[in-house]
PDB file of C-alpha atoms in Angstrom:
ATOM      1  CA  MET A 106      -7.077 -14.196  13.274  1.00 73.00           C
ATOM      2  CA  SER A 107      -4.245 -13.535  15.759  1.00 82.00           C
ATOM      3  CA  LEU A 108      -1.513 -11.057  14.774  1.00 80.00           C
ATOM      4  CA  GLU A 109       1.052 -13.926  14.847  1.00 85.00           C
ATOM      5  CA  SER A 110      -0.992 -16.049  12.410  1.00 85.00           C
ATOM      6  CA  HIS A 111      -1.657 -12.976  10.243  1.00 84.00           C
ATOM      7  CA  THR A 112       2.111 -12.211  10.213  1.00 85.00           C
ATOM      8  CA  GLN A 113       2.988 -15.752   9.083  1.00 88.00           C
ATOM      9  CA  GLN A 114       0.462 -15.680   6.232  1.00 91.00           C
ATOM     10  CA  LEU A 115       1.468 -12.180   5.199  1.00 90.00           C
ATOM     11  CA  THR A 116       5.205 -13.033   5.223  1.00 89.00           C
ATOM     12  CA  GLN A 117       4.585 -16.182   3.178  1.00 90.00           C
ATOM     13  CA  SER A 118       2.376 -14.423   0.648  1.00 92.00           C
ATOM     14  CA  LEU A 119       4.851 -11.548   0.143  1.00 91.00           C
ATOM     15  CA  ALA A 120       7.678 -14.000  -0.377  1.00 89.00           C
ATOM     16  CA  GLN A 121       5.722 -16.030  -2.916  1.00 92.00           C
ATOM     17  CA  ALA A 122       4.985 -12.816  -4.838  1.00 92.00           C
ATOM     18  CA  SER A 123       8.665 -11.730  -4.729  1.00 90.00           C
ATOM     19  CA  LEU A 124       7.715  -8.758  -2.582  1.00 90.00           C
ATOM     20  CA  THR A 125      10.928  -9.022  -0.548  1.00 86.00           C
ATOM     21  CA  PRO A 126      13.337  -6.415   0.962  1.00 86.00           C
ATOM     22  CA  GLY A 127      15.339  -6.623  -2.281  1.00 83.00           C
ATOM     23  CA  LEU A 128      12.414  -5.177  -4.311  1.00 85.00           C
ATOM     24  CA  LEU A 129      10.967  -3.228  -1.357  1.00 89.00           C
ATOM     25  CA  PRO A 130      13.883  -1.386   0.271  1.00 88.00           C
ATOM     26  CA  PHE A 131      11.461   0.150   2.836  1.00 88.00           C
ATOM     27  CA  LEU A 132      10.596  -3.387   4.074  1.00 89.00           C
ATOM     28  CA  PRO A 133      12.978  -4.371   6.912  1.00 87.00           C
ATOM     29  CA  GLN A 134      14.672  -7.768   6.500  1.00 84.00           C
ATOM     30  CA  ASP A 135      13.070  -8.915   9.737  1.00 84.00           C
ATOM     31  CA  PHE A 136       9.722  -7.050   9.311  1.00 88.00           C
ATOM     32  CA  ASN A 137       7.218  -8.012  11.934  1.00 88.00           C
ATOM     33  CA  PRO A 138       3.965  -6.040  11.648  1.00 92.00           C
ATOM     34  CA  THR A 139       2.676  -4.596  14.917  1.00 92.00           C
ATOM     35  CA  THR A 140      -0.895  -4.156  13.660  1.00 93.00           C
ATOM     36  CA  GLN A 141      -3.197  -5.870  11.230  1.00 93.00           C
ATOM     37  CA  LEU A 142      -4.110  -3.611   8.332  1.00 94.00           C
ATOM     38  CA  ASP A 143      -7.630  -4.320   7.063  1.00 94.00           C
ATOM     39  CA  VAL A 144      -8.605  -2.972   3.686  1.00 96.00           C
ATOM     40  CA  SER A 145     -11.804  -3.639   1.731  1.00 96.00           C
ATOM     41  CA  PHE A 146     -13.411  -2.332  -1.436  1.00 96.00           C
ATOM     42  CA  ASN A 147     -17.166  -2.281  -0.608  1.00 92.00           C
ATOM     43  CA  ASP A 148     -17.555  -5.759   0.843  1.00 88.00           C
ATOM     44  CA  ARG A 149     -14.504  -7.261  -0.912  1.00 95.00           C
ATOM     45  CA  PRO A 150     -11.551  -7.592   1.508  1.00 96.00           C
ATOM     46  CA  VAL A 151      -7.924  -7.264   0.373  1.00 97.00           C
ATOM     47  CA  SER A 152      -6.099 -10.224   1.691  1.00 94.00           C
ATOM     48  CA  PHE A 153      -2.653 -11.706   1.008  1.00 92.00           C
ATOM     49  CA  GLY A 154      -2.615 -10.982  -2.733  1.00 95.00           C
ATOM     50  CA  ASN A 155      -6.152 -11.881  -3.692  1.00 96.00           C
ATOM     51  CA  LEU A 156      -7.258 -10.673  -7.168  1.00 96.00           C
ATOM     52  CA  LEU A 157      -9.578  -7.671  -7.621  1.00 97.00           C
ATOM     53  CA  ARG A 158     -10.576  -6.159 -10.948  1.00 96.00           C
ATOM     54  CA  ALA A 159     -10.119  -2.444 -11.724  1.00 96.00           C
ATOM     55  CA  GLY A 160     -13.863  -1.939 -11.778  1.00 95.00           C
ATOM     56  CA  GLU A 161     -14.057  -3.105  -8.158  1.00 96.00           C
ATOM     57  CA  CYS A 162     -11.532  -0.507  -7.063  1.00 97.00           C
ATOM     58  CA  LYS A 163     -12.907   2.706  -8.560  1.00 96.00           C
ATOM     59  CA  THR A 164     -13.567   4.339  -5.181  1.00 96.00           C
ATOM     60  CA  ALA A 165     -11.213   4.470  -2.210  1.00 96.00           C
ATOM     61  CA  PRO A 166     -11.369   1.421   0.050  1.00 96.00           C
ATOM     62  CA  THR A 167     -12.259   1.324   3.740  1.00 94.00           C
ATOM     63  CA  VAL A 168      -9.118   1.048   5.863  1.00 94.00           C
ATOM     64  CA  SER A 169      -8.906   0.098   9.558  1.00 93.00           C
ATOM     65  CA  PHE A 170      -6.260  -1.237  11.922  1.00 93.00           C
ATOM     66  CA  SER A 171      -6.010  -2.027  15.552  1.00 88.00           C
ATOM     67  CA  LYS A 172      -3.999  -0.129  18.115  1.00 88.00           C
ATOM     68  CA  GLU A 173      -0.423  -1.197  18.502  1.00 89.00           C
ATOM     69  CA  ASN A 174       0.343  -2.659  21.913  1.00 85.00           C
ATOM     70  CA  ASP A 175       2.711   0.065  23.097  1.00 78.00           C
ATOM     71  CA  SER A 176       1.385   3.041  21.230  1.00 74.00           C
ATOM     72  CA  ALA A 177      -0.497   6.016  22.672  1.00 72.00           C
ATOM     73  CA  SER A 178      -4.042   6.733  21.557  1.00 73.00           C
ATOM     74  CA  SER A 179      -2.693   9.992  20.038  1.00 80.00           C
ATOM     75  CA  THR A 180      -0.332   8.064  17.683  1.00 90.00           C
ATOM     76  CA  SER A 181      -0.941   8.874  14.005  1.00 93.00           C
ATOM     77  CA  TYR A 182      -0.264   6.884  10.862  1.00 95.00           C
ATOM     78  CA  THR A 183       0.349   7.395   7.144  1.00 96.00           C
ATOM     79  CA  LEU A 184      -1.038   4.996   4.525  1.00 96.00           C
ATOM     80  CA  LEU A 185       0.502   4.531   1.123  1.00 97.00           C
ATOM     81  CA  LEU A 186      -0.967   2.608  -1.814  1.00 97.00           C
ATOM     82  CA  VAL A 187       1.757   1.920  -4.403  1.00 97.00           C
ATOM     83  CA  ASP A 188       2.195  -0.268  -7.476  1.00 97.00           C
ATOM     84  CA  PRO A 189       5.661  -1.793  -8.055  1.00 96.00           C
ATOM     85  CA  ASP A 190       4.537  -3.120 -11.474  1.00 95.00           C
ATOM     86  CA  ALA A 191       3.829   0.084 -13.415  1.00 93.00           C
ATOM     87  CA  PRO A 192       3.243   0.220 -16.310  1.00 94.00           C
ATOM     88  CA  THR A 193       3.433  -3.603 -16.490  1.00 93.00           C
ATOM     89  CA  PRO A 194       4.984  -6.387 -14.409  1.00 94.00           C
ATOM     90  CA  ASP A 195       7.256  -7.190 -17.380  1.00 93.00           C
ATOM     91  CA  ASP A 196       8.417  -3.546 -17.656  1.00 94.00           C
ATOM     92  CA  PRO A 197       8.100  -1.819 -14.269  1.00 94.00           C
ATOM     93  CA  LYS A 198       9.963   1.317 -15.339  1.00 95.00           C
ATOM     94  CA  PHE A 199       7.539   3.600 -13.490  1.00 94.00           C
ATOM     95  CA  ALA A 200       7.715   1.801 -10.150  1.00 92.00           C
ATOM     96  CA  PHE A 201       6.561   2.801  -7.648  1.00 95.00           C
ATOM     97  CA  TRP A 202       3.325   4.327  -8.933  1.00 96.00           C
ATOM     98  CA  ARG A 203       1.790   6.430  -6.183  1.00 97.00           C
ATOM     99  CA  HIS A 204      -1.985   5.748  -6.042  1.00 97.00           C
ATOM    100  CA  TRP A 205      -2.855   7.171  -2.621  1.00 97.00           C
ATOM    101  CA  VAL A 206      -1.231   8.849   0.450  1.00 97.00           C
ATOM    102  CA  VAL A 207      -3.215   9.585   3.581  1.00 96.00           C
ATOM    103  CA  SER A 208      -1.728  10.973   6.793  1.00 95.00           C
ATOM    104  CA  GLY A 209      -3.091  11.481  10.297  1.00 94.00           C
ATOM    105  CA  LEU A 210      -4.947   8.180  10.488  1.00 94.00           C
ATOM    106  CA  LYS A 211      -5.852   6.784  13.912  1.00 92.00           C
ATOM    107  CA  ALA A 212      -6.137   3.215  15.055  1.00 90.00           C
ATOM    108  CA  GLY A 213      -9.593   1.780  15.301  1.00 78.00           C
ATOM    109  CA  GLN A 214     -11.136   4.411  12.970  1.00 74.00           C
ATOM    110  CA  ALA A 215     -12.240   3.524   9.461  1.00 68.00           C
ATOM    111  CA  ASN A 216     -10.651   6.077   7.130  1.00 73.00           C
ATOM    112  CA  GLY A 217     -10.266   9.657   8.209  1.00 84.00           C
ATOM    113  CA  GLY A 218      -6.958  11.413   7.958  1.00 91.00           C
ATOM    114  CA  THR A 219      -5.828  13.881   5.321  1.00 93.00           C
ATOM    115  CA  ALA A 220      -5.231  12.885   1.713  1.00 94.00           C
ATOM    116  CA  LEU A 221      -1.803  14.060   0.629  1.00 95.00           C
ATOM    117  CA  THR A 222      -2.298  12.283  -2.695  1.00 96.00           C
ATOM    118  CA  GLU A 223      -5.977  11.816  -3.780  1.00 96.00           C
ATOM    119  CA  TYR A 224      -7.059   8.259  -4.428  1.00 96.00           C
ATOM    120  CA  LEU A 225      -6.548   6.989  -7.938  1.00 96.00           C
ATOM    121  CA  GLY A 226      -7.844   3.414  -8.391  1.00 95.00           C
ATOM    122  CA  PRO A 227      -5.694   0.682  -9.915  1.00 95.00           C
ATOM    123  CA  GLY A 228      -6.009   0.615 -13.701  1.00 92.00           C
ATOM    124  CA  PRO A 229      -3.916  -2.085 -15.287  1.00 94.00           C
ATOM    125  CA  LYS A 230      -4.535  -2.662 -18.967  1.00 93.00           C
ATOM    126  CA  ASP A 231      -6.561  -5.737 -19.963  1.00 93.00           C
ATOM    127  CA  ASP A 232      -3.488  -7.196 -21.801  1.00 92.00           C
ATOM    128  CA  SER A 233      -1.193  -6.760 -18.753  1.00 93.00           C
ATOM    129  CA  ARG A 234      -0.618  -9.521 -16.226  1.00 94.00           C
ATOM    130  CA  PRO A 235      -2.020  -8.525 -12.823  1.00 96.00           C
ATOM    131  CA  HIS A 236      -0.125  -5.901 -10.899  1.00 97.00           C
ATOM    132  CA  ARG A 237       0.796  -6.165  -7.186  1.00 96.00           C
ATOM    133  CA  TYR A 238      -0.680  -3.332  -5.154  1.00 97.00           C
ATOM    134  CA  LEU A 239       0.770  -2.629  -1.737  1.00 97.00           C
ATOM    135  CA  PHE A 240      -1.051  -0.941   1.146  1.00 97.00           C
ATOM    136  CA  LEU A 241       1.682   0.275   3.556  1.00 97.00           C
ATOM    137  CA  LEU A 242       0.942   1.612   6.991  1.00 96.00           C
ATOM    138  CA  PHE A 243       3.631   3.731   8.728  1.00 96.00           C
ATOM    139  CA  ARG A 244       3.731   5.127  12.212  1.00 95.00           C
ATOM    140  CA  GLU A 245       4.301   8.855  12.103  1.00 95.00           C
ATOM    141  CA  PRO A 246       6.933  10.532  14.296  1.00 94.00           C
ATOM    142  CA  ALA A 247       5.808  13.156  16.866  1.00 89.00           C
ATOM    143  CA  GLY A 248       5.086  16.503  15.252  1.00 88.00           C
ATOM    144  CA  PHE A 249       4.682  14.908  11.797  1.00 90.00           C
ATOM    145  CA  ALA A 250       2.985  17.436   9.435  1.00 90.00           C
ATOM    146  CA  LEU A 251       3.197  17.324   5.647  1.00 91.00           C
ATOM    147  CA  ALA A 252       1.356  19.119   2.874  1.00 90.00           C
ATOM    148  CA  LYS A 253       0.463  17.741  -0.528  1.00 91.00           C
ATOM    149  CA  GLU A 254       3.558  19.417  -1.979  1.00 91.00           C
ATOM    150  CA  ASP A 255       5.779  17.255   0.299  1.00 91.00           C
ATOM    151  CA  VAL A 256       4.526  14.147  -1.522  1.00 93.00           C
ATOM    152  CA  GLY A 257       4.338  15.275  -5.142  1.00 91.00           C
ATOM    153  CA  GLY A 258       1.756  16.368  -7.651  1.00 90.00           C
ATOM    154  CA  GLU A 259      -1.540  14.703  -8.538  1.00 91.00           C
ATOM    155  CA  GLY A 260      -0.849  14.587 -12.287  1.00 90.00           C
ATOM    156  CA  PHE A 261      -0.347  11.335 -14.146  1.00 87.00           C
ATOM    157  CA  THR A 262       3.374  11.742 -14.697  1.00 91.00           C
ATOM    158  CA  ALA A 263       3.966  13.153 -11.139  1.00 94.00           C
ATOM    159  CA  ARG A 264       2.669   9.935  -9.595  1.00 95.00           C
ATOM    160  CA  ARG A 265       5.132   7.616 -11.360  1.00 94.00           C
ATOM    161  CA  SER A 266       8.575   6.597 -10.105  1.00 95.00           C
ATOM    162  CA  PHE A 267       7.803   7.549  -6.510  1.00 95.00           C
ATOM    163  CA  GLN A 268      10.843   6.801  -4.383  1.00 95.00           C
ATOM    164  CA  VAL A 269       9.020   5.248  -1.401  1.00 95.00           C
ATOM    165  CA  ALA A 270      12.158   4.218   0.598  1.00 94.00           C
ATOM    166  CA  GLU A 271      13.758   7.652   0.359  1.00 95.00           C
ATOM    167  CA  TRP A 272      10.513   9.464   1.159  1.00 96.00           C
ATOM    168  CA  VAL A 273       9.873   7.215   4.176  1.00 95.00           C
ATOM    169  CA  GLU A 274      13.398   7.696   5.525  1.00 94.00           C
ATOM    170  CA  ARG A 275      13.355  11.439   4.985  1.00 94.00           C
ATOM    171  CA  HIS A 276      10.201  11.781   7.038  1.00 95.00           C
ATOM    172  CA  GLY A 277      11.066   9.326   9.803  1.00 95.00           C
ATOM    173  CA  LEU A 278       8.167   6.907   9.148  1.00 96.00           C
ATOM    174  CA  GLU A 279       8.193   3.387  10.553  1.00 94.00           C
ATOM    175  CA  LEU A 280       6.445   0.534   8.757  1.00 95.00           C
ATOM    176  CA  VAL A 281       3.934  -1.194  11.094  1.00 95.00           C
ATOM    177  CA  GLY A 282       1.448  -2.920   8.752  1.00 94.00           C
ATOM    178  CA  VAL A 283       1.157  -4.243   5.219  1.00 95.00           C
ATOM    179  CA  ASN A 284      -1.624  -5.659   3.084  1.00 96.00           C
ATOM    180  CA  TRP A 285      -1.613  -6.301  -0.647  1.00 96.00           C
ATOM    181  CA  MET A 286      -3.691  -7.471  -3.602  1.00 97.00           C
ATOM    182  CA  LEU A 287      -3.334  -8.303  -7.221  1.00 97.00           C
ATOM    183  CA  GLY A 288      -5.218  -5.994  -9.592  1.00 96.00           C
ATOM    184  CA  ALA A 289      -6.269  -6.801 -13.092  1.00 96.00           C
ATOM    185  CA  GLY A 290      -8.155  -4.997 -15.787  1.00 95.00           C
ATOM    186  CA  ASP A 291     -11.836  -5.783 -16.109  1.00 94.00           C
ATOM    187  CA  GLY A 292     -11.241  -7.597 -19.413  1.00 93.00           C
ATOM    188  CA  TRP A 293      -8.139  -9.531 -18.395  1.00 93.00           C
ATOM    189  CA  LYS A 294      -8.318 -13.278 -19.139  1.00 89.00           C
ATOM    190  CA  GLU A 295      -6.492 -15.690 -16.837  1.00 80.00           C
TER     191      GLU A 295
END
């Protein structure tokens, strides 16, 4: 799929799911991805809000993306996995839940980088409507170097209410790719 076609489908799917700059202050009004972010759990791709069950997401996914047109091969990226629907879509008082933060990723390589927040798989309750999970890829500025302490703790309560927009702005990150999925508990009934 061409990047242009991908962008159209992504933009349309985000709008249909109300994942707009109003809810996502880190998403520029005129966001135009410069790379296609591919994410898959085992052989199950994440694509434009498709539904995956918690049991399918227990281990960290494989992530890859192509080189941006104007970027150097030394360019590094940070990936965030966040949930704007924690603890439930009807009461998102803990948005954004920080599930995973990886820095130092390189284009064309599956995974790698340094985990600043260890992966914690989606775990919506069976009685909750599906949550929206966002994979956000940011270009890092030159000289970017963070430690785990710069993101926040690994504990349950430390991961909730992560201020994505403020954190991204403070560290000079630029959004270049997005992918997202719906996640439901293994026992959730449609």
